[in-house]
mmCIF file of C-alpha atoms in Angstrom:
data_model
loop_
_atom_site.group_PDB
_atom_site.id
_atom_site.type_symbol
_atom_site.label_atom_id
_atom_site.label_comp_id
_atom_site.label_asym_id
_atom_site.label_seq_id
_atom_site.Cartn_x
_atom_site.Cartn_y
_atom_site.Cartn_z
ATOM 1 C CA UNK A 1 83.170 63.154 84.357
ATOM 2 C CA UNK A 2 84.524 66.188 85.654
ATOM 3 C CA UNK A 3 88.061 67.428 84.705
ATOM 4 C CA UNK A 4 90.071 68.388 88.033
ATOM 5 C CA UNK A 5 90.823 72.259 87.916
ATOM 6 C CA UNK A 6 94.892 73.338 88.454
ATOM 7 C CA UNK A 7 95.263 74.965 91.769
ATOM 8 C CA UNK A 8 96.140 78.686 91.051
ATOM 9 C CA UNK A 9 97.989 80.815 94.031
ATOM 10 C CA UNK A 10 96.274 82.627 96.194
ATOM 11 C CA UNK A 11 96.461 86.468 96.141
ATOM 12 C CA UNK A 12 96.264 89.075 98.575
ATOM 13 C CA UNK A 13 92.919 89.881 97.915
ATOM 14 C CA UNK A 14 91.423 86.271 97.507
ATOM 15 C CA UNK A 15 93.054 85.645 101.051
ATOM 16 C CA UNK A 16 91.310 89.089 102.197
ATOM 17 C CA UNK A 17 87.537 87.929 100.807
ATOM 18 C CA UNK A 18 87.978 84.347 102.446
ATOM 19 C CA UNK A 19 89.381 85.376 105.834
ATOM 20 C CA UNK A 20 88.214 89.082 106.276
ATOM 21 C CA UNK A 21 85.274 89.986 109.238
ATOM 22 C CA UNK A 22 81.910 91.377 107.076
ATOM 23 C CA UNK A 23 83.256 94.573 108.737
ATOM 24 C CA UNK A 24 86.077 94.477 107.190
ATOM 25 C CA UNK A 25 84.934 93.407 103.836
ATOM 26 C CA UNK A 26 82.004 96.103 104.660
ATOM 27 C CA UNK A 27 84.543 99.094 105.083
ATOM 28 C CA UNK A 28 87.312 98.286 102.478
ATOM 29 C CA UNK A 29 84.234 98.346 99.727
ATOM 30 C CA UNK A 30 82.577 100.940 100.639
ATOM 31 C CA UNK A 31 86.023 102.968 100.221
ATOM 32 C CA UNK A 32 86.264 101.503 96.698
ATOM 33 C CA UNK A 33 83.158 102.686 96.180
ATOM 34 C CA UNK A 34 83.292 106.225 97.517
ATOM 35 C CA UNK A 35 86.845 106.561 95.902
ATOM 36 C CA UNK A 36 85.504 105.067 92.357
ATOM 37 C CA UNK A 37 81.892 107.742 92.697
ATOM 38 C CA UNK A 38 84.568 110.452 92.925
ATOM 39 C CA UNK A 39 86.891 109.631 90.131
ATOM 40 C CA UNK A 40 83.361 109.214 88.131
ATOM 41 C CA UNK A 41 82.399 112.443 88.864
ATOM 42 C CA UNK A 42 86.145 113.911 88.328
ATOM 43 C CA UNK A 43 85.697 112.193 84.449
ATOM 44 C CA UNK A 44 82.327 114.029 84.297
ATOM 45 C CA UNK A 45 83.425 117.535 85.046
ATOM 46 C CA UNK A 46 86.340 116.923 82.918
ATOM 47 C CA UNK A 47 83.973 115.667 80.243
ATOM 48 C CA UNK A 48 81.991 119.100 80.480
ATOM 49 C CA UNK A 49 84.651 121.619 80.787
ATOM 50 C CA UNK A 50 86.375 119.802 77.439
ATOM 51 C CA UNK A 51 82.987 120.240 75.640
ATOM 52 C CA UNK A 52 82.839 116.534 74.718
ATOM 53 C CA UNK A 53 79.050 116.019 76.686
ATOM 54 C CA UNK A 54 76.467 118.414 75.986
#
């Protein structure tokens, strides 16, 4: 048999992922993923100009 689970409170962003349009959902992760491509590349040029990749 199963155990039940404890419900947890719902967040901001659980709310947002059940209730959102796919538009919505569509546009806020492609800006997490534009915004998290740049910091990536940020880290990288860092990386070189600090001599740590080669």
């Amino acid at each position: 048999m199963l155990a039940k689970r404890d419900k947890v409170k719902s967040t901001a962003f659980s709310d947002f992922v059940r209730h959102a349009s796919s538009r919505e959902k569509k546009k806020f992760f492609d800006k997490i993923v534009k915004e998290t491509i740049q910091e990536q590349k940020e880290m990288i040029a860092k990386a070189n100009s600090d001599g740590c990749l080669s």
